GROMACS .gro file of C-alpha atoms in nm:
model
  338
    1UNK     CA    1   0.000   0.000   0.000
    2UNK     CA    2   0.301   0.228   0.057
    3UNK     CA    3   0.101   0.462   0.281
    4UNK     CA    4   0.202   0.559   0.633
    5UNK     CA    5  -0.047   0.693   0.884
    6UNK     CA    6  -0.026   0.818   1.241
    7UNK     CA    7  -0.262   0.698   1.514
    8UNK     CA    8  -0.295   0.939   1.807
    9UNK     CA    9  -0.458   0.807   2.123
   10UNK     CA   10  -0.605   1.103   2.312
   11UNK     CA   11  -0.812   0.901   2.561
   12UNK     CA   12  -1.159   0.756   2.578
   13UNK     CA   13  -1.341   0.428   2.629
   14UNK     CA   14  -1.144   0.248   2.359
   15UNK     CA   15  -0.837   0.235   2.584
   16UNK     CA   16  -1.008   0.171   2.918
   17UNK     CA   17  -1.066  -0.131   3.136
   18UNK     CA   18  -1.335  -0.210   3.397
   19UNK     CA   19  -1.267  -0.139   3.766
   20UNK     CA   20  -1.469  -0.123   4.086
   21UNK     CA   21  -1.521   0.247   4.014
   22UNK     CA   22  -1.616   0.202   3.648
   23UNK     CA   23  -1.398   0.229   3.340
   24UNK     CA   24  -1.044   0.361   3.397
   25UNK     CA   25  -0.745   0.401   3.160
   26UNK     CA   26  -0.587   0.064   3.083
   27UNK     CA   27  -0.217   0.018   3.163
   28UNK     CA   28  -0.023  -0.097   2.858
   29UNK     CA   29  -0.289   0.006   2.607
   30UNK     CA   30  -0.022   0.100   2.354
   31UNK     CA   31   0.134  -0.247   2.358
   32UNK     CA   32  -0.198  -0.432   2.356
   33UNK     CA   33  -0.325  -0.231   2.062
   34UNK     CA   34  -0.004  -0.292   1.868
   35UNK     CA   35  -0.034  -0.668   1.931
   36UNK     CA   36  -0.395  -0.678   1.815
   37UNK     CA   37  -0.317  -0.480   1.503
   38UNK     CA   38  -0.020  -0.703   1.425
   39UNK     CA   39  -0.250  -1.008   1.457
   40UNK     CA   40  -0.496  -0.848   1.216
   41UNK     CA   41  -0.235  -0.728   0.967
   42UNK     CA   42  -0.223  -0.941   0.652
   43UNK     CA   43  -0.034  -0.692   0.443
   44UNK     CA   44  -0.344  -0.482   0.371
   45UNK     CA   45  -0.315  -0.231   0.653
   46UNK     CA   46  -0.112   0.083   0.591
   47UNK     CA   47   0.213   0.125   0.779
   48UNK     CA   48   0.148   0.313   1.101
   49UNK     CA   49   0.297   0.475   1.405
   50UNK     CA   50   0.111   0.508   1.733
   51UNK     CA   51   0.154   0.780   1.995
   52UNK     CA   52  -0.035   0.858   2.317
   53UNK     CA   53  -0.103   1.188   2.487
   54UNK     CA   54   0.090   1.217   2.812
   55UNK     CA   55  -0.230   1.323   2.989
   56UNK     CA   56  -0.518   1.120   2.851
   57UNK     CA   57  -0.848   1.305   2.813
   58UNK     CA   58  -1.173   1.178   2.958
   59UNK     CA   59  -1.389   1.331   2.686
   60UNK     CA   60  -1.647   1.450   2.940
   61UNK     CA   61  -1.371   1.680   3.069
   62UNK     CA   62  -1.284   1.813   2.723
   63UNK     CA   63  -1.218   2.188   2.685
   64UNK     CA   64  -1.127   2.397   2.380
   65UNK     CA   65  -0.766   2.388   2.499
   66UNK     CA   66  -0.765   2.016   2.416
   67UNK     CA   67  -0.864   2.099   2.058
   68UNK     CA   68  -0.551   2.309   2.031
   69UNK     CA   69  -0.342   2.023   2.169
   70UNK     CA   70  -0.486   1.787   1.907
   71UNK     CA   71  -0.444   2.033   1.621
   72UNK     CA   72  -0.084   2.104   1.719
   73UNK     CA   73  -0.009   1.730   1.734
   74UNK     CA   74  -0.139   1.697   1.380
   75UNK     CA   75   0.019   2.014   1.241
   76UNK     CA   76   0.371   1.935   1.365
   77UNK     CA   77   0.357   1.592   1.195
   78UNK     CA   78   0.153   1.690   0.892
   79UNK     CA   79   0.425   1.637   0.632
   80UNK     CA   80   0.539   1.303   0.776
   81UNK     CA   81   0.224   1.099   0.713
   82UNK     CA   82  -0.038   1.034   0.447
   83UNK     CA   83  -0.326   1.042   0.694
   84UNK     CA   84  -0.419   1.047   1.060
   85UNK     CA   85  -0.646   0.861   1.303
   86UNK     CA   86  -0.744   1.020   1.635
   87UNK     CA   87  -0.876   0.786   1.904
   88UNK     CA   88  -1.115   0.990   2.118
   89UNK     CA   89  -1.386   0.943   2.379
   90UNK     CA   90  -1.733   0.939   2.231
   91UNK     CA   91  -1.904   1.192   2.460
   92UNK     CA   92  -1.750   1.497   2.293
   93UNK     CA   93  -1.604   1.340   1.981
   94UNK     CA   94  -1.839   1.539   1.754
   95UNK     CA   95  -1.728   1.865   1.918
   96UNK     CA   96  -1.362   1.783   1.849
   97UNK     CA   97  -1.432   1.671   1.493
   98UNK     CA   98  -1.614   1.999   1.431
   99UNK     CA   99  -1.341   2.211   1.587
  100UNK     CA  100  -1.062   2.035   1.399
  101UNK     CA  101  -1.245   2.084   1.070
  102UNK     CA  102  -1.218   2.461   1.120
  103UNK     CA  103  -0.869   2.456   1.270
  104UNK     CA  104  -0.727   2.240   0.990
  105UNK     CA  105  -0.868   2.449   0.711
  106UNK     CA  106  -0.794   2.347   0.352
  107UNK     CA  107  -0.636   2.013   0.436
  108UNK     CA  108  -0.526   1.768   0.168
  109UNK     CA  109  -0.520   1.445   0.371
  110UNK     CA  110  -0.769   1.241   0.576
  111UNK     CA  111  -0.811   1.304   0.948
  112UNK     CA  112  -1.037   1.032   1.087
  113UNK     CA  113  -1.175   1.042   1.442
  114UNK     CA  114  -1.304   0.725   1.601
  115UNK     CA  115  -1.347   0.549   1.933
  116UNK     CA  116  -1.566   0.277   2.073
  117UNK     CA  117  -1.863   0.207   2.293
  118UNK     CA  118  -1.693  -0.097   2.450
  119UNK     CA  119  -1.319  -0.097   2.539
  120UNK     CA  120  -1.066  -0.291   2.338
  121UNK     CA  121  -0.985  -0.491   2.653
  122UNK     CA  122  -1.335  -0.643   2.661
  123UNK     CA  123  -1.396  -0.971   2.479
  124UNK     CA  124  -1.694  -0.834   2.284
  125UNK     CA  125  -1.612  -0.486   2.157
  126UNK     CA  126  -1.649  -0.250   1.862
  127UNK     CA  127  -1.305  -0.098   1.912
  128UNK     CA  128  -1.090  -0.296   1.673
  129UNK     CA  129  -1.330  -0.281   1.379
  130UNK     CA  130  -1.369   0.095   1.419
  131UNK     CA  131  -0.993   0.139   1.432
  132UNK     CA  132  -0.906  -0.091   1.142
  133UNK     CA  133  -1.170   0.072   0.922
  134UNK     CA  134  -1.046   0.417   1.020
  135UNK     CA  135  -0.688   0.319   0.935
  136UNK     CA  136  -0.790   0.209   0.587
  137UNK     CA  137  -0.983   0.532   0.534
  138UNK     CA  138  -0.693   0.741   0.667
  139UNK     CA  139  -0.479   0.596   0.388
  140UNK     CA  140  -0.734   0.681   0.118
  141UNK     CA  141  -0.619   0.984  -0.087
  142UNK     CA  142  -0.976   1.052  -0.200
  143UNK     CA  143  -1.052   1.194   0.148
  144UNK     CA  144  -0.928   1.544   0.230
  145UNK     CA  145  -1.127   1.644   0.536
  146UNK     CA  146  -1.195   1.575   0.902
  147UNK     CA  147  -1.433   1.281   0.938
  148UNK     CA  148  -1.582   1.051   1.196
  149UNK     CA  149  -1.575   0.678   1.126
  150UNK     CA  150  -1.801   0.470   1.347
  151UNK     CA  151  -1.986   0.144   1.293
  152UNK     CA  152  -1.913   0.143   0.920
  153UNK     CA  153  -2.032   0.501   0.866
  154UNK     CA  154  -1.803   0.771   0.731
  155UNK     CA  155  -1.944   1.108   0.835
  156UNK     CA  156  -1.834   1.465   0.781
  157UNK     CA  157  -1.696   1.566   1.117
  158UNK     CA  158  -1.872   1.901   1.140
  159UNK     CA  159  -2.208   1.749   1.043
  160UNK     CA  160  -2.199   1.475   1.304
  161UNK     CA  161  -2.375   1.427   1.636
  162UNK     CA  162  -2.378   1.151   1.893
  163UNK     CA  163  -2.719   0.987   1.869
  164UNK     CA  164  -2.689   0.684   2.097
  165UNK     CA  165  -2.524   0.619   2.432
  166UNK     CA  166  -2.569   0.243   2.408
  167UNK     CA  167  -2.571   0.131   2.045
  168UNK     CA  168  -2.271   0.068   1.823
  169UNK     CA  169  -2.428   0.313   1.574
  170UNK     CA  170  -2.344   0.596   1.810
  171UNK     CA  171  -2.297   0.870   1.548
  172UNK     CA  172  -2.497   1.005   1.258
  173UNK     CA  173  -2.526   1.320   1.047
  174UNK     CA  174  -2.902   1.379   1.042
  175UNK     CA  175  -2.900   1.679   0.806
  176UNK     CA  176  -2.631   1.562   0.563
  177UNK     CA  177  -2.572   1.233   0.379
  178UNK     CA  178  -2.302   0.992   0.490
  179UNK     CA  179  -1.974   1.041   0.302
  180UNK     CA  180  -1.938   0.666   0.278
  181UNK     CA  181  -2.045   0.328   0.402
  182UNK     CA  182  -1.807   0.046   0.489
  183UNK     CA  183  -1.950  -0.303   0.466
  184UNK     CA  184  -1.818  -0.577   0.245
  185UNK     CA  185  -1.681  -0.296   0.028
  186UNK     CA  186  -1.577   0.061   0.100
  187UNK     CA  187  -1.837   0.277  -0.074
  188UNK     CA  188  -1.745   0.645  -0.080
  189UNK     CA  189  -1.967   0.922  -0.217
  190UNK     CA  190  -1.708   1.122  -0.417
  191UNK     CA  191  -1.956   1.395  -0.511
  192UNK     CA  192  -1.992   1.480  -0.141
  193UNK     CA  193  -1.626   1.482  -0.043
  194UNK     CA  194  -1.441   1.812  -0.007
  195UNK     CA  195  -1.170   1.879  -0.263
  196UNK     CA  196  -0.810   1.889  -0.135
  197UNK     CA  197  -0.682   2.236  -0.058
  198UNK     CA  198  -0.377   2.409   0.081
  199UNK     CA  199  -0.354   2.358   0.459
  200UNK     CA  200  -0.407   2.672   0.662
  201UNK     CA  201  -0.383   2.579   1.028
  202UNK     CA  202  -0.561   2.799   1.282
  203UNK     CA  203  -0.366   2.737   1.602
  204UNK     CA  204  -0.445   3.043   1.813
  205UNK     CA  205  -0.518   2.985   2.182
  206UNK     CA  206  -0.880   2.987   2.297
  207UNK     CA  207  -1.065   3.194   2.552
  208UNK     CA  208  -1.279   2.914   2.693
  209UNK     CA  209  -1.535   3.167   2.826
  210UNK     CA  210  -1.592   3.337   2.490
  211UNK     CA  211  -1.887   3.125   2.373
  212UNK     CA  212  -2.200   3.021   2.563
  213UNK     CA  213  -2.511   2.822   2.475
  214UNK     CA  214  -2.873   2.897   2.567
  215UNK     CA  215  -3.142   2.640   2.493
  216UNK     CA  216  -3.489   2.791   2.506
  217UNK     CA  217  -3.768   2.612   2.689
  218UNK     CA  218  -4.130   2.698   2.771
  219UNK     CA  219  -4.145   2.968   3.034
  220UNK     CA  220  -3.773   3.055   3.029
  221UNK     CA  221  -3.703   3.365   3.235
  222UNK     CA  222  -3.517   3.662   3.093
  223UNK     CA  223  -3.288   3.650   3.397
  224UNK     CA  224  -3.148   3.317   3.276
  225UNK     CA  225  -3.028   3.472   2.950
  226UNK     CA  226  -2.913   3.785   3.130
  227UNK     CA  227  -2.698   3.583   3.370
  228UNK     CA  228  -2.533   3.391   3.085
  229UNK     CA  229  -2.468   3.706   2.883
  230UNK     CA  230  -2.327   3.897   3.180
  231UNK     CA  231  -1.995   3.710   3.169
  232UNK     CA  232  -1.710   3.959   3.117
  233UNK     CA  233  -1.540   3.748   2.849
  234UNK     CA  234  -1.841   3.638   2.649
  235UNK     CA  235  -1.822   3.720   2.280
  236UNK     CA  236  -2.093   3.499   2.133
  237UNK     CA  237  -2.406   3.305   2.222
  238UNK     CA  238  -2.545   2.998   2.047
  239UNK     CA  239  -2.922   3.031   2.077
  240UNK     CA  240  -3.113   2.703   2.041
  241UNK     CA  241  -3.466   2.793   1.938
  242UNK     CA  242  -3.774   2.594   1.841
  243UNK     CA  243  -3.852   2.450   1.498
  244UNK     CA  244  -3.745   2.670   1.209
  245UNK     CA  245  -3.575   2.917   1.442
  246UNK     CA  246  -3.858   3.051   1.653
  247UNK     CA  247  -3.818   3.219   1.994
  248UNK     CA  248  -4.102   3.305   2.233
  249UNK     CA  249  -4.146   3.660   2.099
  250UNK     CA  250  -4.426   3.721   2.349
  251UNK     CA  251  -4.154   3.710   2.614
  252UNK     CA  252  -4.061   4.074   2.564
  253UNK     CA  253  -3.810   4.076   2.850
  254UNK     CA  254  -3.614   3.788   2.695
  255UNK     CA  255  -3.609   3.949   2.351
  256UNK     CA  256  -3.492   4.275   2.512
  257UNK     CA  257  -3.204   4.096   2.687
  258UNK     CA  258  -3.095   3.948   2.353
  259UNK     CA  259  -3.127   4.284   2.179
  260UNK     CA  260  -2.920   4.454   2.448
  261UNK     CA  261  -2.650   4.189   2.408
  262UNK     CA  262  -2.645   4.238   2.032
  263UNK     CA  263  -2.605   4.613   2.080
  264UNK     CA  264  -2.309   4.546   2.312
  265UNK     CA  265  -2.138   4.358   2.030
  266UNK     CA  266  -2.212   4.002   2.141
  267UNK     CA  267  -2.270   3.778   1.840
  268UNK     CA  268  -2.596   3.581   1.854
  269UNK     CA  269  -2.619   3.268   1.638
  270UNK     CA  270  -2.955   3.093   1.603
  271UNK     CA  271  -2.977   2.715   1.553
  272UNK     CA  272  -3.270   2.477   1.583
  273UNK     CA  273  -3.330   2.227   1.860
  274UNK     CA  274  -3.457   1.981   1.599
  275UNK     CA  275  -3.239   1.686   1.503
  276UNK     CA  276  -3.311   1.741   1.133
  277UNK     CA  277  -3.365   2.049   0.923
  278UNK     CA  278  -3.246   2.397   1.002
  279UNK     CA  279  -3.329   2.756   1.078
  280UNK     CA  280  -3.535   2.961   0.835
  281UNK     CA  281  -3.543   3.277   1.040
  282UNK     CA  282  -3.852   3.479   0.967
  283UNK     CA  283  -4.066   3.202   0.820
  284UNK     CA  284  -4.288   3.267   1.123
  285UNK     CA  285  -4.349   3.606   1.279
  286UNK     CA  286  -4.183   3.487   1.599
  287UNK     CA  287  -3.856   3.432   1.413
  288UNK     CA  288  -3.877   3.775   1.252
  289UNK     CA  289  -3.814   3.925   1.596
  290UNK     CA  290  -3.463   3.779   1.582
  291UNK     CA  291  -3.398   3.930   1.239
  292UNK     CA  292  -3.491   4.268   1.382
  293UNK     CA  293  -3.235   4.252   1.664
  294UNK     CA  294  -2.948   4.124   1.450
  295UNK     CA  295  -2.943   3.753   1.530
  296UNK     CA  296  -2.760   3.546   1.265
  297UNK     CA  297  -2.927   3.239   1.119
  298UNK     CA  298  -2.718   2.928   1.170
  299UNK     CA  299  -2.919   2.741   0.904
  300UNK     CA  300  -2.858   2.367   0.962
  301UNK     CA  301  -2.548   2.389   1.181
  302UNK     CA  302  -2.532   2.129   1.456
  303UNK     CA  303  -2.480   2.255   1.809
  304UNK     CA  304  -2.130   2.107   1.804
  305UNK     CA  305  -2.038   2.281   1.478
  306UNK     CA  306  -2.192   2.615   1.583
  307UNK     CA  307  -2.008   2.613   1.916
  308UNK     CA  308  -1.676   2.511   1.760
  309UNK     CA  309  -1.703   2.748   1.464
  310UNK     CA  310  -1.758   3.047   1.693
  311UNK     CA  311  -1.468   2.948   1.917
  312UNK     CA  312  -1.223   2.902   1.629
  313UNK     CA  313  -1.322   3.221   1.448
  314UNK     CA  314  -1.308   3.429   1.766
  315UNK     CA  315  -0.967   3.284   1.855
  316UNK     CA  316  -0.851   3.379   1.505
  317UNK     CA  317  -0.903   3.744   1.598
  318UNK     CA  318  -1.182   3.830   1.356
  319UNK     CA  319  -1.353   4.165   1.395
  320UNK     CA  320  -1.725   4.167   1.466
  321UNK     CA  321  -1.808   4.238   1.100
  322UNK     CA  322  -1.571   3.967   0.973
  323UNK     CA  323  -1.711   3.723   1.226
  324UNK     CA  324  -2.068   3.791   1.115
  325UNK     CA  325  -1.966   3.746   0.752
  326UNK     CA  326  -1.786   3.416   0.818
  327UNK     CA  327  -2.083   3.281   1.013
  328UNK     CA  328  -2.302   3.332   0.707
  329UNK     CA  329  -2.070   3.121   0.490
  330UNK     CA  330  -2.004   2.749   0.474
  331UNK     CA  331  -1.630   2.737   0.539
  332UNK     CA  332  -1.573   2.360   0.517
  333UNK     CA  333  -1.907   2.200   0.442
  334UNK     CA  334  -2.053   2.255   0.789
  335UNK     CA  335  -2.386   2.395   0.670
  336UNK     CA  336  -2.601   2.423   0.361
  337UNK     CA  337  -2.559   2.721   0.132
  338UNK     CA  338  -2.817   2.998   0.152
   0.00000   0.00000   0.00000
């Protein structure tokens, strides 16, 4: 095959083992994984190297600073490998895949994130199949983007969400087709794949307090939004509204809090709470209230992609006008065109 890939173990269930206190990191994971891969290798796997983070990440404890650590690990080794596999915990895997898609802009190689629902150390697990499939995809020059590979599905990273805490089909991309399906054969959808570009890595440090999320619910008090928006470092708010992007416009106090935030220069990005579809702000009169106060339609962005996109763009130092412009564009296939 003459391809060499790098596997980076960042943490997660795939490398854990049961204990009296639940799953904990498994001693010797590196060696066990190498042995299992060697047993599987019949000359069809790409050549590979395997490295581990010194401090493994429980993905429930993930912060934007970890995205920077991952992106730097990839960027410093970018020219040494034909593709990359990141082993990651499933809880926040879609957040990391989204963030890396923006941080590794214009890439010309595959970056495949995967993990497992059952650890490699367990007799019955999904770990090895997910990894072997990801390795084969990471050596495929047709792929030039950040993807998630899980249970035979190849998904665009910034279109993906975790949809199951118990099934092997843990990830899906409800508002975008799968990039490929891996069964007996590897079936890619070339018309959906991003074209290779010229890598432009965004590796600026994050202000972890810059972006907040507010999910609306019946009877939400204006003081809830006001408290979230009062943070001294907040630059943007992801607003999760109903249906096609509708807020409770009869809640005048809430709308006023959002308007005041917009006037203070806080960017407000509207996404839907629905699993499928997107925001069509102004289809209903309730949504028109958001147009009036300067809220940006996030169209069919996932929560993970909206949150990550704001963080990466803000860390890049964009002015308010440039930020608003970038949010209305699809930068790397994360949302549908207007």
